[in-house]
């Protein structure tokens, strides 16, 4: 059985429970628990808290003694099984807890927050149109913030993790009914856009102008075979045209006309490299005389000698 720790008379609630993630809860799914910073405790905890003169709203400090990790949270409901508590998955990651491990729970009183600074863990957080409004709406499901915690907020079916860089007053604050200023640090992996000089901008504008001119010229090029084919069997497979662009800037090589052409006369022109007299005399002695059909024949099967 789980034993309650000795408490300061009339003020402190302190005990231990087995910790489980929200997905382990019996019954239907509870996504609202996973999207906030509140836990679910058993009914016996409510009975003991009602006998104590604690401050409201109820806030608790969760501690993993084995890993020396601490965070703070609120409570959503008292419907857990005896000896168990259910907490969001991101909170279990901060406390380095596994399913079924013991966690110390103690009631605390935290000051109201005046300032909080967050650092997104991914650069795609900047894709949100109004990140401050999204964060403000998500923090309504939280009761308190603790320095160095990585909280998770849900937006457009995506989960964004934010590191709590600083809070005022430190190290933990209550964010229930408070006027809190919010600031962001540069996200992890984000690179500042390069600031171009005036000369670099002029060069880029000139390059864009040249590219635009090239595209305009390409639009005027001839597109061959743009028609659509029809099959005899009526099917429409492989009937789309695949035209190829012809670059007019590349000259097509053509043969030279025969200016000595005479009607009724056919002339066969061959490109022969006729040697000069000097070259023919010097190479006549060196080059062997051409003899046609001097190769050796090969038979695929051996011929048998005929008997006489």
Short mmCIF file of C-alpha atoms in Angstrom, two decimals:
data_model
loop_
_atom_site.label_atom_id
_atom_site.label_comp_id
_atom_site.label_asym_id
_atom_site.label_seq_id
_atom_site.Cartn_x
_atom_site.Cartn_y
_atom_site.Cartn_z
CA UNK A 1 0.00 0.00 0.00
CA UNK A 2 1.06 3.58 -0.60
CA UNK A 3 1.80 5.58 2.48
CA UNK A 4 1.19 9.30 2.92
CA UNK A 5 4.22 11.24 4.03
CA UNK A 6 3.98 13.26 7.26
CA UNK A 7 2.42 16.60 6.42
CA UNK A 8 2.73 20.03 7.94
CA UNK A 9 -0.47 20.38 10.00
CA UNK A 10 -3.24 22.05 8.08
CA UNK A 11 -1.22 23.06 5.01
CA UNK A 12 0.71 20.43 3.02
CA UNK A 13 -0.38 17.45 0.95
CA UNK A 14 2.43 15.02 0.15
CA UNK A 15 2.25 11.45 -1.13
CA UNK A 16 3.44 8.96 -3.75
CA UNK A 17 1.57 7.40 -6.68
CA UNK A 18 2.35 5.09 -9.53
CA UNK A 19 2.59 7.20 -12.65
CA UNK A 20 0.99 6.30 -16.00
CA UNK A 21 0.49 8.20 -19.25
CA UNK A 22 -2.97 9.35 -20.30
CA UNK A 23 -3.15 6.69 -23.02
CA UNK A 24 -3.20 4.02 -20.28
CA UNK A 25 -6.43 5.34 -18.78
CA UNK A 26 -9.41 2.96 -18.94
CA UNK A 27 -12.46 4.03 -20.91
CA UNK A 28 -12.63 6.40 -23.85
CA UNK A 29 -9.73 8.55 -25.01
CA UNK A 30 -9.08 11.85 -23.24
CA UNK A 31 -7.20 14.10 -25.70
CA UNK A 32 -7.87 17.22 -23.59
CA UNK A 33 -5.66 15.78 -20.83
CA UNK A 34 -2.77 15.20 -23.23
CA UNK A 35 -3.07 18.75 -24.62
CA UNK A 36 -2.66 20.49 -21.28
CA UNK A 37 -0.61 20.62 -18.12
CA UNK A 38 -2.97 19.00 -15.61
CA UNK A 39 -3.04 15.52 -14.06
CA UNK A 40 -5.70 13.09 -12.84
CA UNK A 41 -5.58 11.88 -9.23
CA UNK A 42 -7.61 9.25 -7.28
CA UNK A 43 -10.65 10.21 -5.13
CA UNK A 44 -8.76 9.57 -1.87
CA UNK A 45 -6.48 12.47 -2.72
CA UNK A 46 -9.51 14.76 -2.94
CA UNK A 47 -10.74 13.56 0.46
CA UNK A 48 -7.42 14.37 2.09
CA UNK A 49 -7.10 17.72 0.30
CA UNK A 50 -10.57 18.74 1.48
CA UNK A 51 -9.47 18.25 5.10
CA UNK A 52 -6.40 20.44 4.64
CA UNK A 53 -6.40 24.20 4.50
CA UNK A 54 -4.53 24.47 1.18
CA UNK A 55 -4.46 27.35 -1.25
CA UNK A 56 -6.67 27.34 -4.33
CA UNK A 57 -6.37 26.70 -7.18
CA UNK A 58 -4.74 23.37 -6.37
CA UNK A 59 -1.17 23.23 -7.67
CA UNK A 60 1.25 20.36 -7.20
CA UNK A 61 4.97 19.72 -7.48
CA UNK A 62 5.92 16.43 -9.16
CA UNK A 63 9.33 15.01 -8.40
CA UNK A 64 11.31 12.03 -9.66
CA UNK A 65 13.84 11.44 -6.91
CA UNK A 66 15.85 8.87 -8.86
CA UNK A 67 16.58 11.33 -11.69
CA UNK A 68 16.36 14.56 -9.62
CA UNK A 69 13.76 16.02 -11.96
CA UNK A 70 10.99 18.41 -10.85
CA UNK A 71 7.99 20.01 -12.53
CA UNK A 72 4.71 21.66 -11.49
CA UNK A 73 1.15 21.09 -12.63
CA UNK A 74 -2.53 21.46 -11.80
CA UNK A 75 -5.23 18.84 -11.34
CA UNK A 76 -8.06 18.17 -13.78
CA UNK A 77 -10.15 15.42 -12.14
CA UNK A 78 -10.10 12.92 -9.26
CA UNK A 79 -11.20 9.76 -11.07
CA UNK A 80 -8.01 7.66 -11.20
CA UNK A 81 -7.72 4.21 -9.61
CA UNK A 82 -6.37 4.09 -6.08
CA UNK A 83 -2.59 4.32 -5.95
CA UNK A 84 -2.35 5.63 -9.53
CA UNK A 85 -2.13 8.99 -11.26
CA UNK A 86 -2.28 9.86 -14.96
CA UNK A 87 -0.15 12.63 -16.43
CA UNK A 88 0.49 13.92 -20.00
CA UNK A 89 3.22 12.23 -22.02
CA UNK A 90 5.32 15.39 -22.37
CA UNK A 91 5.39 15.70 -18.59
CA UNK A 92 6.60 12.10 -18.23
CA UNK A 93 9.42 12.91 -20.67
CA UNK A 94 10.46 15.93 -18.59
CA UNK A 95 10.53 13.83 -15.42
CA UNK A 96 12.27 10.88 -17.16
CA UNK A 97 9.56 8.55 -15.87
CA UNK A 98 8.55 5.15 -17.23
CA UNK A 99 5.10 3.57 -16.99
CA UNK A 100 4.35 2.43 -13.43
CA UNK A 101 7.25 4.23 -11.71
CA UNK A 102 6.69 6.13 -8.47
CA UNK A 103 6.37 9.91 -8.48
CA UNK A 104 6.29 12.22 -5.45
CA UNK A 105 3.36 14.65 -5.40
CA UNK A 106 3.27 17.65 -3.08
CA UNK A 107 0.84 20.56 -2.90
CA UNK A 108 2.48 23.96 -3.48
CA UNK A 109 1.56 27.61 -3.73
CA UNK A 110 3.10 29.48 -6.69
CA UNK A 111 3.18 33.21 -7.48
CA UNK A 112 1.32 34.59 -10.48
CA UNK A 113 3.36 34.92 -13.66
CA UNK A 114 4.36 38.29 -15.09
CA UNK A 115 6.66 37.13 -17.90
CA UNK A 116 7.55 33.93 -19.75
CA UNK A 117 10.03 33.23 -22.54
CA UNK A 118 9.79 30.24 -24.86
CA UNK A 119 12.07 28.64 -27.45
CA UNK A 120 10.44 26.52 -30.18
CA UNK A 121 12.25 23.24 -30.72
CA UNK A 122 11.68 23.27 -34.49
CA UNK A 123 11.87 26.02 -37.09
CA UNK A 124 8.48 25.12 -38.59
CA UNK A 125 6.82 26.81 -35.59
CA UNK A 126 7.39 30.07 -37.49
CA UNK A 127 5.01 28.85 -40.20
CA UNK A 128 2.12 29.65 -37.83
CA UNK A 129 0.53 32.95 -38.81
CA UNK A 130 0.10 34.28 -35.24
CA UNK A 131 2.20 32.18 -32.84
CA UNK A 132 1.44 34.33 -29.79
CA UNK A 133 -2.31 33.90 -30.21
CA UNK A 134 -1.89 30.13 -30.68
CA UNK A 135 0.28 29.92 -27.57
CA UNK A 136 -2.17 32.00 -25.52
CA UNK A 137 -5.05 29.74 -26.54
CA UNK A 138 -3.06 26.59 -25.71
CA UNK A 139 -1.91 27.85 -22.30
CA UNK A 140 -5.54 27.94 -21.15
CA UNK A 141 -5.19 24.19 -20.56
CA UNK A 142 -2.16 24.74 -18.31
CA UNK A 143 -2.09 25.74 -14.66
CA UNK A 144 1.58 26.61 -14.17
CA UNK A 145 4.96 26.82 -15.89
CA UNK A 146 8.38 25.65 -14.73
CA UNK A 147 11.78 26.73 -16.03
CA UNK A 148 13.56 24.23 -18.33
CA UNK A 149 10.35 22.28 -18.99
CA UNK A 150 9.54 21.35 -22.59
CA UNK A 151 5.78 21.74 -22.99
CA UNK A 152 3.74 20.50 -25.95
CA UNK A 153 0.98 22.48 -27.66
CA UNK A 154 -1.38 21.12 -30.33
CA UNK A 155 -2.33 23.16 -33.40
CA UNK A 156 -3.72 22.04 -36.76
CA UNK A 157 -3.24 18.36 -35.91
CA UNK A 158 0.45 18.94 -35.21
CA UNK A 159 2.40 18.95 -31.94
CA UNK A 160 4.88 21.77 -31.31
CA UNK A 161 7.36 21.54 -28.42
CA UNK A 162 8.43 24.71 -26.62
CA UNK A 163 11.21 25.05 -24.06
CA UNK A 164 10.36 27.30 -21.11
CA UNK A 165 13.53 29.39 -21.09
CA UNK A 166 12.60 31.77 -18.28
CA UNK A 167 9.68 32.80 -16.09
CA UNK A 168 9.22 35.69 -13.68
CA UNK A 169 9.31 35.28 -10.79
CA UNK A 170 11.48 32.14 -11.12
CA UNK A 171 11.65 29.17 -10.99
CA UNK A 172 7.90 28.28 -11.33
CA UNK A 173 4.76 30.36 -11.70
CA UNK A 174 1.00 30.04 -11.82
CA UNK A 175 -0.65 31.21 -15.05
CA UNK A 176 -4.26 31.11 -13.85
CA UNK A 177 -5.95 34.52 -14.08
CA UNK A 178 -2.76 36.49 -14.62
CA UNK A 179 -1.45 39.18 -16.95
CA UNK A 180 1.67 37.63 -18.48
CA UNK A 181 3.96 38.98 -21.18
CA UNK A 182 5.30 36.41 -23.65
CA UNK A 183 8.49 36.43 -25.69
CA UNK A 184 10.15 33.95 -28.07
CA UNK A 185 13.74 32.99 -28.69
CA UNK A 186 15.08 31.95 -32.06
CA UNK A 187 13.90 28.37 -32.81
CA UNK A 188 16.43 25.56 -32.89
CA UNK A 189 17.70 25.07 -36.43
CA UNK A 190 16.52 28.48 -37.64
CA UNK A 191 18.97 30.50 -39.74
CA UNK A 192 18.63 34.22 -40.19
CA UNK A 193 18.07 35.27 -43.82
CA UNK A 194 21.17 36.71 -45.46
CA UNK A 195 21.17 40.49 -45.70
CA UNK A 196 22.13 41.47 -49.24
CA UNK A 197 24.04 44.61 -50.11
CA UNK A 198 22.83 47.06 -52.72
CA UNK A 199 25.21 45.66 -55.35
CA UNK A 200 24.10 42.08 -54.66
CA UNK A 201 20.45 43.10 -55.01
CA UNK A 202 21.18 44.80 -58.35
CA UNK A 203 22.97 41.66 -59.59
CA UNK A 204 20.04 39.45 -58.51
CA UNK A 205 17.54 41.77 -60.19
CA UNK A 206 19.58 41.69 -63.40
CA UNK A 207 19.71 37.88 -63.31
CA UNK A 208 15.96 37.69 -62.77
CA UNK A 209 15.41 40.06 -65.69
CA UNK A 210 17.58 37.90 -67.95
CA UNK A 211 15.73 34.74 -66.87
CA UNK A 212 12.39 36.42 -67.59
CA UNK A 213 13.58 37.38 -71.09
CA UNK A 214 14.72 33.79 -71.74
CA UNK A 215 11.37 32.40 -70.65
CA UNK A 216 9.54 34.88 -72.88
CA UNK A 217 11.69 33.85 -75.84
CA UNK A 218 11.12 30.15 -75.14
CA UNK A 219 7.37 30.75 -75.23
CA UNK A 220 7.77 31.89 -78.86
CA UNK A 221 9.70 28.81 -79.94
CA UNK A 222 8.24 26.28 -82.31
CA UNK A 223 6.59 23.29 -80.62
CA UNK A 224 6.59 20.32 -82.96
CA UNK A 225 3.89 17.65 -82.98
CA UNK A 226 1.43 19.26 -80.59
CA UNK A 227 -1.54 17.35 -81.98
CA UNK A 228 -3.32 14.50 -80.26
CA UNK A 229 -3.44 10.98 -81.68
CA UNK A 230 -6.45 8.71 -81.98
CA UNK A 231 -6.37 4.93 -81.74
CA UNK A 232 -8.41 2.61 -83.92
CA UNK A 233 -9.64 0.65 -80.91
CA UNK A 234 -10.97 3.82 -79.23
CA UNK A 235 -8.65 3.70 -76.22
CA UNK A 236 -6.90 6.86 -75.06
CA UNK A 237 -3.67 5.28 -73.91
CA UNK A 238 -0.44 6.92 -75.09
CA UNK A 239 -2.28 9.45 -77.24
CA UNK A 240 -0.99 12.60 -75.56
CA UNK A 241 1.55 14.59 -77.53
CA UNK A 242 5.09 14.95 -76.21
CA UNK A 243 6.42 17.95 -78.12
CA UNK A 244 10.08 18.86 -78.15
CA UNK A 245 11.27 22.41 -78.14
CA UNK A 246 13.38 23.52 -81.05
CA UNK A 247 15.93 26.14 -80.10
CA UNK A 248 16.05 28.70 -82.91
CA UNK A 249 19.37 30.00 -81.61
CA UNK A 250 21.06 26.75 -82.65
CA UNK A 251 21.66 26.79 -86.41
CA UNK A 252 20.80 23.60 -88.25
CA UNK A 253 23.71 22.43 -90.38
CA UNK A 254 22.76 22.04 -94.02
CA UNK A 255 24.69 20.86 -97.10
CA UNK A 256 26.04 23.25 -99.71
CA UNK A 257 24.01 23.42 -102.93
CA UNK A 258 25.51 22.38 -106.25
CA UNK A 259 25.67 25.60 -108.18
CA UNK A 260 26.86 23.71 -111.34
CA UNK A 261 23.68 21.64 -111.49
CA UNK A 262 22.34 20.91 -114.97
CA UNK A 263 18.82 19.63 -115.55
CA UNK A 264 18.76 15.93 -116.46
CA UNK A 265 22.17 15.24 -114.92
CA UNK A 266 22.71 13.41 -111.63
CA UNK A 267 25.95 14.10 -109.79
CA UNK A 268 27.20 11.93 -106.94
CA UNK A 269 29.46 13.96 -104.66
CA UNK A 270 31.85 12.11 -102.42
CA UNK A 271 34.19 13.61 -99.86
CA UNK A 272 37.47 12.06 -100.86
CA UNK A 273 40.78 13.11 -99.42
CA UNK A 274 42.84 13.01 -102.62
CA UNK A 275 46.55 13.01 -101.73
CA UNK A 276 48.90 15.44 -103.39
CA UNK A 277 51.68 14.35 -105.74
CA UNK A 278 54.36 14.72 -103.05
CA UNK A 279 52.40 12.69 -100.53
CA UNK A 280 51.62 9.96 -103.08
CA UNK A 281 55.28 9.62 -104.06
CA UNK A 282 56.57 9.48 -100.48
CA UNK A 283 53.95 6.98 -99.33
CA UNK A 284 53.94 4.77 -102.40
CA UNK A 285 56.94 2.79 -101.28
CA UNK A 286 55.82 2.48 -97.64
CA UNK A 287 52.15 1.53 -98.10
CA UNK A 288 51.54 -2.15 -99.06
CA UNK A 289 49.60 -2.84 -102.23
CA UNK A 290 45.91 -3.53 -101.58
CA UNK A 291 44.87 -7.11 -102.31
CA UNK A 292 41.14 -7.94 -101.96
CA UNK A 293 39.68 -11.11 -100.43
CA UNK A 294 42.83 -12.20 -98.60
CA UNK A 295 41.10 -13.30 -95.39
CA UNK A 296 41.00 -16.89 -94.09
CA UNK A 297 37.67 -18.71 -93.99
CA UNK A 298 36.40 -20.57 -90.91
CA UNK A 299 33.87 -23.40 -90.96
CA UNK A 300 31.46 -24.10 -88.13
CA UNK A 301 31.94 -27.83 -88.48
CA UNK A 302 34.84 -29.84 -89.68
CA UNK A 303 34.50 -31.30 -93.20
CA UNK A 304 34.92 -35.03 -93.60
CA UNK A 305 37.15 -36.38 -96.32
CA UNK A 306 35.31 -38.27 -98.96
CA UNK A 307 36.28 -41.88 -99.58
CA UNK A 308 37.57 -42.66 -102.99
#
